[in-house]
Coordinates of N, CA and C and ligand atoms in Angstrom, one line a residue:
M1257 N 108.3 66.2 107.6 CA 109.6 65.7 107.4 C 109.8 64.4 108.2
N1258 N 110.4 63.4 107.6 CA 110.6 62.1 108.4 C 111.8 62.3 109.3
P1259 N 111.9 61.5 110.4 CA 113.0 61.6 111.4 C 114.4 61.7 110.8
H1260 N 114.6 60.9 109.7 CA 115.9 60.8 109.0 C 116.3 62.2 108.5
A1261 N 115.3 62.8 107.8 CA 115.5 64.2 107.2 C 115.6 65.2 108.3
T1262 N 114.8 65.1 109.3 CA 114.8 66.1 110.4 C 116.2 66.1 111.1
H1263 N 116.8 64.9 111.3 CA 118.1 64.8 111.9 C 119.1 65.7 111.2
F1264 N 119.2 65.5 109.8 CA 120.2 66.2 109.1 C 119.8 67.7 108.9
Q1265 N 118.5 68.0 108.8 CA 118.1 69.4 108.7 C 118.5 70.2 110.0
Q1266 N 118.4 69.5 111.1 CA 118.8 70.2 112.4 C 120.3 70.5 112.4
L1267 N 121.1 69.5 111.9 CA 122.5 69.8 111.8 C 122.9 71.0 111.0
Y1268 N 122.2 71.1 109.8 CA 122.5 72.3 109.0 C 121.9 73.6 109.5
Q1269 N 120.8 73.5 110.3 CA 120.3 74.7 110.9 C 121.2 75.3 112.0
R1270 N 122.0 74.4 112.6 CA 122.9 74.8 113.7 C 124.2 75.3 113.1
D1271 N 124.6 74.8 111.9 CA 125.9 75.1 111.3 C 125.9 74.8 109.8
D1272 N 126.3 75.8 109.0 CA 126.2 75.6 107.6 C 127.3 74.7 107.0
D1273 N 128.2 74.3 107.9 CA 129.3 73.3 107.4 C 129.5 72.3 108.6
P1274 N 128.5 71.4 108.8 CA 128.6 70.6 110.0 C 129.8 69.7 110.1
W1275 N 130.3 69.3 108.9 CA 131.5 68.4 108.9 C 132.8 69.1 108.5
Q1276 N 132.7 70.4 108.4 CA 133.8 71.3 108.1 C 134.5 70.9 106.8
V1277 N 133.7 70.6 105.8 CA 134.2 70.1 104.5 C 134.9 71.3 103.8
R1278 N 134.6 72.5 104.1 CA 135.2 73.6 103.4 C 136.6 73.9 103.9
R1279 N 136.8 73.8 105.2 CA 138.1 74.3 105.7 C 139.1 73.2 106.1
R1280 N 138.6 72.1 106.4 CA 139.5 71.0 106.9 C 140.4 70.5 105.8
W1281 N 141.7 70.5 106.0 CA 142.6 69.9 105.0 C 142.3 68.5 104.7
Y1282 N 141.9 67.7 105.8 CA 141.5 66.3 105.6 C 140.5 66.2 104.5
E1283 N 139.4 67.1 104.5 CA 138.3 67.0 103.5 C 138.8 67.5 102.2
Q1284 N 139.6 68.5 102.1 CA 140.1 69.1 100.9 C 140.9 68.0 100.1
R1285 N 141.8 67.3 100.9 CA 142.7 66.3 100.3 C 141.8 65.1 99.8
K1286 N 140.9 64.7 100.6 CA 140.0 63.6 100.2 C 139.3 63.9 98.9
R1287 N 138.8 65.2 98.8 CA 138.1 65.6 97.6 C 139.0 65.5 96.4
Q1288 N 140.3 66.0 96.6 CA 141.2 65.9 95.5 C 141.5 64.5 95.0
L1289 N 141.6 63.6 96.0 CA 141.9 62.2 95.7 C 140.7 61.6 94.9
L1290 N 139.5 61.9 95.4 CA 138.3 61.5 94.7 C 138.3 62.0 93.2
L1291 N 138.5 63.2 93.1 CA 138.5 63.8 91.7 C 139.6 63.2 90.8
A1292 N 140.7 63.0 91.4 CA 141.9 62.4 90.7 C 141.6 60.9 90.3
S1293 N 140.7 60.3 91.0 CA 140.4 58.9 90.7 C 139.3 58.7 89.6
L1294 N 138.7 59.8 89.2 CA 137.7 59.6 88.1 C 138.4 59.2 86.8
P1295 N 137.9 58.2 86.2 CA 138.6 57.7 85.0 C 138.6 58.6 83.8
A1296 N 137.5 59.4 83.6 CA 137.5 60.3 82.5 C 137.7 61.8 82.9
Q1297 N 138.1 62.6 81.9 CA 138.4 64.0 82.2 C 137.0 64.7 82.4
R1298 N 136.1 64.3 81.5 CA 134.8 65.0 81.5 C 133.6 64.0 81.5
Y1299 N 132.5 64.5 82.0 CA 131.3 63.6 82.0 C 130.1 64.4 81.5
R1300 N 129.2 63.6 80.9 CA 128.0 64.2 80.3 C 126.9 64.6 81.4
H1301 N 126.7 63.6 82.3 CA 125.6 63.9 83.3 C 126.0 63.2 84.6
V1302 N 126.3 64.0 85.6 CA 126.8 63.5 86.9 C 125.6 63.6 87.9
Y1303 N 125.5 62.6 88.7 CA 124.5 62.6 89.8 C 125.2 62.5 91.1
E1304 N 124.9 63.5 92.0 CA 125.5 63.5 93.4 C 124.4 63.6 94.4
P1305 N 123.9 62.4 94.8 CA 122.9 62.5 95.9 C 123.7 62.8 97.2
A1306 N 123.0 63.4 98.2 CA 123.6 63.8 99.5 C 124.7 64.7 99.3
C1307 N 124.4 65.8 98.6 CA 125.5 66.7 98.2 C 126.0 67.6 99.3
G1308 N 125.3 67.6 100.4 CA 125.7 68.5 101.6 C 125.6 69.9 101.2
N1309 N 126.7 70.7 101.5 CA 126.6 72.1 101.2 C 127.3 72.5 99.9
G1310 N 127.6 71.4 99.1 CA 127.9 71.7 97.7 C 129.4 71.9 97.3
E1311 N 130.3 71.6 98.3 CA 131.7 71.7 98.0 C 132.1 70.8 96.8
L1312 N 131.8 69.5 97.0 CA 132.1 68.6 95.9 C 131.4 68.8 94.6
T1313 N 130.1 69.2 94.8 CA 129.3 69.5 93.6 C 130.0 70.6 92.7
A1314 N 130.5 71.6 93.4 CA 131.2 72.7 92.6 C 132.4 72.1 91.9
A1315 N 133.1 71.2 92.5 CA 134.3 70.6 91.8 C 133.9 69.7 90.7
L1316 N 132.8 69.0 90.9 CA 132.3 68.1 89.8 C 131.8 68.9 88.6
A1317 N 131.2 70.0 88.9 CA 130.7 70.9 87.8 C 131.8 71.3 86.9
V1318 N 133.0 71.4 87.3 CA 134.2 71.7 86.4 C 134.4 70.6 85.4
R1319 N 134.0 69.4 85.7 CA 134.3 68.2 84.9 C 133.1 67.7 84.1
A1320 N 132.0 68.5 84.1 CA 130.8 67.9 83.6 C 130.0 68.9 82.7
E1321 N 129.2 68.4 81.8 CA 128.3 69.2 81.1 C 127.0 69.5 81.9
R1322 N 126.6 68.5 82.7 CA 125.4 68.7 83.5 C 125.6 67.9 84.8
V1323 N 125.1 68.6 85.9 CA 125.2 67.9 87.2 C 123.8 68.0 87.9
T1324 N 123.4 66.9 88.4 CA 122.1 66.8 89.2 C 122.6 66.5 90.6
A1325 N 122.2 67.3 91.5 CA 122.6 67.1 92.9 C 121.4 67.1 93.8
S1326 N 121.4 66.4 94.9 CA 120.3 66.4 95.8 C 120.7 66.1 97.2
D1327 N 119.8 66.5 98.1 CA 120.1 66.2 99.6 C 118.7 66.1 100.3
V1328 N 118.7 65.4 101.4 CA 117.5 65.2 102.1 C 117.1 66.5 103.0
S1329 N 118.2 67.3 103.2 CA 118.0 68.5 104.0 C 117.7 69.7 103.1
P1330 N 116.5 70.4 103.3 CA 116.3 71.6 102.5 C 117.3 72.7 102.6
T1331 N 117.9 72.8 103.8 CA 119.0 73.8 104.0 C 120.2 73.4 103.3
A1332 N 120.6 72.1 103.2 CA 121.7 71.7 102.4 C 121.5 72.0 100.9
V1333 N 120.3 71.8 100.5 CA 119.9 72.1 99.1 C 120.1 73.6 98.8
K1334 N 119.6 74.5 99.8 CA 119.8 75.9 99.6 C 121.3 76.3 99.6
L1335 N 122.0 75.7 100.5 CA 123.5 76.0 100.6 C 124.2 75.6 99.3
T1336 N 123.8 74.5 98.7 CA 124.5 74.0 97.5 C 124.1 75.0 96.4
R1337 N 122.8 75.4 96.3 CA 122.5 76.4 95.2 C 123.2 77.7 95.4
E1338 N 123.4 78.1 96.6 CA 124.1 79.4 96.9 C 125.6 79.2 96.5
R1339 N 126.2 78.0 96.9 CA 127.6 77.7 96.6 C 127.8 77.8 95.1
L1340 N 126.9 77.2 94.3 CA 127.1 77.1 92.9 C 126.9 78.5 92.2
A1341 N 126.0 79.3 92.8 CA 125.7 80.6 92.3 C 126.9 81.5 92.5
R1342 N 127.5 81.4 93.7 CA 128.6 82.2 94.1 C 129.9 81.9 93.3
K1343 N 130.2 80.6 93.3 CA 131.5 80.2 92.6 C 131.1 79.0 91.7
P1344 N 130.6 79.3 90.5 CA 130.0 78.3 89.7 C 130.9 77.1 89.4
G1345 N 132.3 77.3 89.3 CA 133.2 76.3 89.1 C 133.0 75.6 87.7
G1346 N 132.7 76.3 86.7 CA 132.6 75.8 85.4 C 131.3 76.2 84.7
H1347 N 131.0 75.6 83.6 CA 129.8 76.0 82.9 C 128.7 75.0 82.8
A1348 N 128.8 74.0 83.7 CA 127.9 72.9 83.7 C 126.5 73.5 84.1
Q1349 N 125.5 72.8 83.5 CA 124.1 73.0 83.9 C 123.9 72.3 85.2
V1350 N 123.6 73.0 86.3 CA 123.5 72.3 87.6 C 122.0 72.5 88.1
S1351 N 121.4 71.4 88.6 CA 120.1 71.4 89.2 C 120.2 70.7 90.6
V1352 N 119.6 71.3 91.6 CA 119.7 70.8 92.9 C 118.3 70.6 93.5
H1353 N 118.1 69.4 94.0 CA 116.7 69.0 94.5 C 116.8 68.5 95.9
C1354 N 115.6 68.7 96.6 CA 115.5 68.1 97.9 C 114.9 66.7 97.7
Q1355 N 115.7 65.7 97.9 CA 115.3 64.3 97.7 C 116.0 63.4 98.7
R1356 N 115.3 62.4 99.1 CA 115.8 61.3 100.0 C 116.1 60.1 99.1
V1357 N 117.3 59.6 99.2 CA 117.6 58.4 98.5 C 117.7 57.2 99.4
P1358 N 117.3 56.0 99.0 CA 117.0 55.6 97.6 C 115.6 56.0 97.2
Q1359 N 114.7 56.4 98.1 CA 113.3 56.5 97.8 C 113.0 57.4 96.6
D1360 N 113.6 58.5 96.5 CA 113.3 59.5 95.5 C 114.3 59.5 94.3
W1361 N 115.1 58.4 94.2 CA 116.1 58.3 93.1 C 115.5 58.6 91.8
P1362 N 116.1 59.4 90.9 CA 115.5 59.7 89.6 C 115.7 58.6 88.6
L1363 N 114.8 57.6 88.6 CA 115.0 56.4 87.9 C 114.9 56.6 86.4
D1364 N 114.3 57.7 85.9 CA 114.2 57.9 84.5 C 115.4 58.5 83.9
A1365 N 116.3 59.0 84.7 CA 117.5 59.7 84.2 C 118.6 58.6 83.9
R1366 N 119.6 59.0 83.2 CA 120.8 58.2 83.0 C 122.1 59.1 83.3
F1367 N 123.0 58.4 84.0 CA 124.2 59.2 84.4 C 125.4 58.4 84.0
D1368 N 126.5 59.2 83.5 CA 127.7 58.5 83.3 C 128.7 58.6 84.4
L1369 N 128.2 59.3 85.5 CA 129.0 59.4 86.7 C 128.0 59.6 87.9
I1370 N 128.1 58.7 88.9 CA 127.4 58.9 90.2 C 128.4 58.9 91.3
V1371 N 128.3 59.9 92.1 CA 129.2 60.0 93.3 C 128.4 60.0 94.6
I1372 N 128.8 59.1 95.4 CA 128.1 59.0 96.8 C 129.2 59.1 97.8
S1373 N 129.2 60.3 98.5 CA 130.3 60.6 99.4 C 129.7 60.8 100.8
E1374 N 130.2 59.9 101.7 CA 129.9 60.1 103.1 C 128.3 60.1 103.4
M1375 N 127.6 59.1 102.8 CA 126.2 59.0 103.0 C 125.7 57.6 103.3
A1376 N 126.2 56.6 102.5 CA 125.5 55.3 102.5 C 125.5 54.6 103.8
Y1377 N 126.4 55.0 104.8 CA 126.4 54.3 106.1 C 125.2 54.8 107.0
Y1378 N 124.5 55.8 106.5 CA 123.3 56.2 107.3 C 122.1 55.4 106.9
L1379 N 122.2 54.5 106.0 CA 121.0 53.7 105.5 C 120.9 52.4 106.2
S1380 N 119.7 51.9 106.1 CA 119.5 50.5 106.6 C 120.0 49.5 105.5
R1381 N 120.1 48.3 105.8 CA 120.6 47.3 104.8 C 119.7 47.2 103.6
V1382 N 118.4 47.3 103.9 CA 117.4 47.2 102.9 C 117.5 48.4 101.9
D1383 N 117.6 49.6 102.5 CA 117.8 50.8 101.7 C 119.1 50.8 100.9
L1384 N 120.1 50.3 101.6 CA 121.4 50.2 100.9 C 121.4 49.4 99.6
A1385 N 120.7 48.2 99.8 CA 120.5 47.3 98.6 C 119.8 48.0 97.5
Q1386 N 118.7 48.8 97.9 CA 118.0 49.5 96.9 C 118.8 50.6 96.3
L1387 N 119.6 51.3 97.1 CA 120.5 52.3 96.6 C 121.4 51.7 95.5
R1388 N 122.0 50.6 95.8 CA 122.9 49.9 94.9 C 122.2 49.6 93.5
D1389 N 121.0 49.1 93.6 CA 120.2 48.8 92.4 C 119.9 50.1 91.6
C1390 N 119.5 51.1 92.4 CA 119.3 52.4 91.7 C 120.5 52.9 90.9
C1391 N 121.7 52.8 91.5 CA 122.9 53.2 90.8 C 123.1 52.3 89.5
I1392 N 123.0 51.0 89.7 CA 123.2 50.1 88.6 C 122.2 50.4 87.4
N1393 N 121.0 50.6 87.8 CA 119.9 50.8 86.8 C 119.9 52.2 86.1
T1394 N 120.6 53.1 86.7 CA 120.7 54.5 86.0 C 122.0 54.8 85.5
L1395 N 123.0 53.9 85.6 CA 124.3 54.2 85.0 C 124.3 53.8 83.5
T1396 N 124.9 54.6 82.7 CA 125.1 54.3 81.3 C 126.0 53.1 81.2
A1397 N 126.1 52.5 79.9 CA 126.9 51.3 79.8 C 128.4 51.4 80.2
D1398 N 128.9 52.6 80.0 CA 130.3 52.8 80.5 C 130.4 53.7 81.7
G1399 N 129.2 53.8 82.4 CA 129.1 54.7 83.5 C 129.9 54.3 84.7
V1400 N 130.3 55.3 85.5 CA 131.2 55.1 86.7 C 130.5 55.5 87.9
L1401 N 130.7 54.7 89.0 CA 130.2 54.9 90.3 C 131.3 55.1 91.3
V1402 N 131.2 56.1 92.1 CA 132.3 56.4 93.1 C 131.6 56.4 94.5
L1403 N 132.2 55.6 95.4 CA 131.8 55.7 96.8 C 133.0 56.1 97.7
C1404 N 132.8 57.0 98.6 CA 133.9 57.3 99.5 C 133.3 57.5 100.9
H1405 N 133.9 56.8 101.9 CA 133.3 56.8 103.3 C 134.3 56.7 104.4
W1406 N 134.1 57.4 105.4 CA 134.8 57.5 106.7 C 134.8 56.1 107.3
R1407 N 135.9 55.6 107.9 CA 135.9 54.3 108.4 C 135.7 54.2 109.9
H1408 N 135.9 55.2 110.7 CA 135.9 55.1 112.1 C 134.4 55.1 112.6
P1409 N 134.1 54.4 113.7 CA 132.7 54.4 114.2 C 132.2 55.8 114.6
F1410 N 130.9 56.1 114.5 CA 130.3 57.3 115.0 C 128.8 57.0 115.3
N1411 N 128.2 57.9 116.1 CA 126.9 57.6 116.7 C 125.8 57.3 115.7
D1412 N 125.6 58.2 114.7 CA 124.4 58.1 113.9 C 124.6 57.2 112.6
R1413 N 125.6 56.4 112.5 CA 125.7 55.5 111.3 C 124.9 54.2 111.6
M1414 N 124.4 53.6 110.5 CA 123.7 52.4 110.7 C 124.6 51.2 110.2
L1415 N 125.5 51.5 109.3 CA 126.4 50.4 108.8 C 127.8 50.9 108.8
D1416 N 128.7 49.9 108.8 CA 130.1 50.3 108.7 C 130.6 50.3 107.3
T1417 N 131.6 51.1 107.0 CA 132.0 51.4 105.6 C 132.4 50.1 104.9
T1418 N 133.1 49.2 105.6 CA 133.5 48.0 104.9 C 132.3 47.2 104.4
A1419 N 131.2 47.1 105.2 CA 130.0 46.4 104.8 C 129.3 47.2 103.6
V1420 N 129.3 48.5 103.7 CA 128.7 49.3 102.6 C 129.4 49.0 101.3
H1421 N 130.7 49.1 101.3 CA 131.4 49.0 100.0 C 131.3 47.5 99.5
A1422 N 131.3 46.6 100.5 CA 131.2 45.1 100.1 C 129.9 44.9 99.4
T1423 N 128.8 45.6 99.8 CA 127.5 45.4 99.2 C 127.6 45.7 97.7
F1424 N 128.4 46.7 97.3 CA 128.5 47.1 95.9 C 129.5 46.1 95.2
D1425 N 130.5 45.7 95.9 CA 131.4 44.7 95.3 C 130.7 43.4 94.9
A1426 N 129.7 43.1 95.7 CA 129.0 41.8 95.6 C 127.8 41.9 94.5
S1427 N 127.7 43.0 93.8 CA 126.5 43.2 93.0 C 126.6 42.2 91.8
G1428 N 127.8 41.8 91.3 CA 127.8 41.0 90.2 C 127.8 41.7 88.8
S1429 N 127.4 43.0 88.9 CA 127.4 43.8 87.6 C 128.2 45.1 87.7
L1430 N 129.0 45.2 88.7 CA 129.9 46.3 88.7 C 131.4 45.8 88.8
F1431 N 132.2 46.4 88.0 CA 133.7 46.1 88.0 C 134.4 47.2 88.8
R1432 N 135.2 46.7 89.7 CA 136.0 47.7 90.4 C 137.2 48.2 89.6
L1433 N 137.3 49.5 89.3 CA 138.4 50.1 88.5 C 139.5 50.5 89.4
A1434 N 139.2 51.0 90.6 CA 140.2 51.6 91.5 C 139.8 51.5 92.9
R1435 N 140.7 51.4 93.8 CA 140.4 51.5 95.3 C 141.5 52.3 96.0
H1436 N 141.1 53.3 96.8 CA 142.1 54.0 97.6 C 141.7 53.6 99.1
D1437 N 142.6 53.0 99.8 CA 142.3 52.3 101.0 C 143.2 53.0 102.1
E1438 N 142.6 53.7 103.0 CA 143.4 54.4 104.1 C 142.7 53.9 105.4
N1439 N 143.4 54.2 106.5 CA 142.9 53.9 107.8 C 141.6 54.7 108.1
D1440 N 141.6 55.9 107.5 CA 140.5 56.8 107.8 C 139.3 56.7 106.8
F1441 N 139.6 56.4 105.6 CA 138.4 56.3 104.6 C 138.7 55.3 103.5
L1442 N 137.7 54.9 102.9 CA 137.7 54.0 101.7 C 137.1 54.6 100.5
L1443 N 137.8 54.6 99.4 CA 137.3 55.2 98.2 C 137.3 54.2 97.1
D1444 N 136.2 53.9 96.5 CA 136.1 52.9 95.5 C 135.5 53.5 94.2
V1445 N 136.0 53.0 93.1 CA 135.5 53.4 91.8 C 135.1 52.2 91.0
W1446 N 133.8 52.1 90.7 CA 133.3 50.9 89.9 C 132.8 51.4 88.6
S1447 N 132.6 50.5 87.7 CA 131.9 50.8 86.4 C 131.1 49.6 85.9
R1448 N 130.2 49.8 85.1 CA 129.5 48.7 84.5 C 130.3 48.1 83.4
S1449 N 131.4 48.9 82.9 CA 132.3 48.3 81.9 C 133.6 48.0 82.6
S1450 N 134.3 46.9 82.3 CA 135.5 46.5 82.9 C 136.7 47.2 82.3
R1451 N 136.5 48.1 81.3 CA 137.7 48.7 80.6 C 138.4 49.6 81.6
S1452 N 139.7 49.5 81.6 CA 140.6 50.3 82.5 C 140.7 51.7 81.9
V1453 N 141.3 52.6 82.6 CA 141.5 54.0 82.2 C 142.3 54.0 80.9
A1454 N 143.4 53.2 80.8 CA 144.2 53.1 79.6 C 143.5 52.6 78.4
Q1455 N 142.6 51.6 78.7 CA 141.8 51.0 77.6 C 140.8 52.1 77.1
R1456 N 140.2 52.8 78.1 CA 139.3 53.8 77.7 C 139.9 54.9 76.8
E1457 N 141.2 55.1 77.1 CA 142.0 56.2 76.4 C 142.6 55.6 75.1
G1458 N 142.4 54.3 74.8 CA 143.0 53.7 73.6 C 144.5 53.4 73.8
L1459 N 145.1 53.4 75.0 CA 146.5 53.2 75.2 C 146.8 51.7 75.4
A1460 N 145.8 50.9 75.9 CA 146.0 49.5 76.1 C 144.9 48.7 75.4
P1461 N 145.3 47.5 74.9 CA 144.3 46.7 74.2 C 143.1 46.3 75.0
Ligands
SAM1268 C1 128.4 63.7 106.0 S1 127.4 64.7 104.9 C2 128.3 64.4 103.4 C3 128.1 65.6 102.4 C4 128.8 65.4 101.1 N1 128.4 64.3 100.3 C5 130.3 65.3 101.4 O1 130.9 64.3 101.2 O2 130.9 66.3 101.8 C6 126.0 63.6 104.7 C7 124.9 64.2 103.9 O3 124.0 63.2 103.5 C8 122.7 63.7 103.5 N2 121.8 62.6 103.6 C9 121.8 61.7 104.6 N3 120.9 60.7 104.4 C10 120.4 61.0 103.1 C11 119.4 60.4 102.3 N4 118.8 59.2 102.7 N5 119.1 60.9 101.1 C12 119.7 62.1 100.7 N6 120.6 62.7 101.5 C13 121.0 62.2 102.7 C14 122.8 64.7 104.7 O4 121.7 65.6 104.7 C15 124.1 65.3 104.6 O5 124.1 66.4 103.7

């Protein structure tokens, strides 16, 4: 296992909820905001790299026909599988893999929703640029990309959240559909299509 994977694996071996995403109201509220920001009610194929222990994965499964989730930590993968088996949260077909992104990104697949939550600041600038390209290259024509990241400094981050999200803003091929901007976190929704939610619903020209 490489040092990056070992770092996260050790965190999950010590605690099955290292960031307290299950019980903290902060995390529950942030998840609800993210889910409420998704332009469509349902998705065909969702990809959630860095799924952690599967709390968000379970919520995404309610809105999807198929979910592919992955994490660099084998224990996180096991926890996500257990979480989905215990409380499936819908009838989506869910598969969970041990993968490091961007290196192991499933480039042959196509997703109409990609969700990256609290992960991209752990990457180098080079890996972040590759991550962005992987997203763009595997999104469908109307596909949606969501990024959500904590803003305060912490020890093991490589990049700050403003720089991470700016990298996606600067891609030239993603249109920002929505932004939720708080002191604590930044949530952005982009798409390869510039059509707004009302346009997608046929409410606006
Ligand atoms: C702060 S947790 C966030 C978990 C979940 N996405 C959430 O928002 O609750 C960060 C997760 O990213 C995973 N991770 C970190 N770097 C990764 C990488 N390069 N590839 C895949 N997973 C990674 C860690 O193992 C950990 O589960």
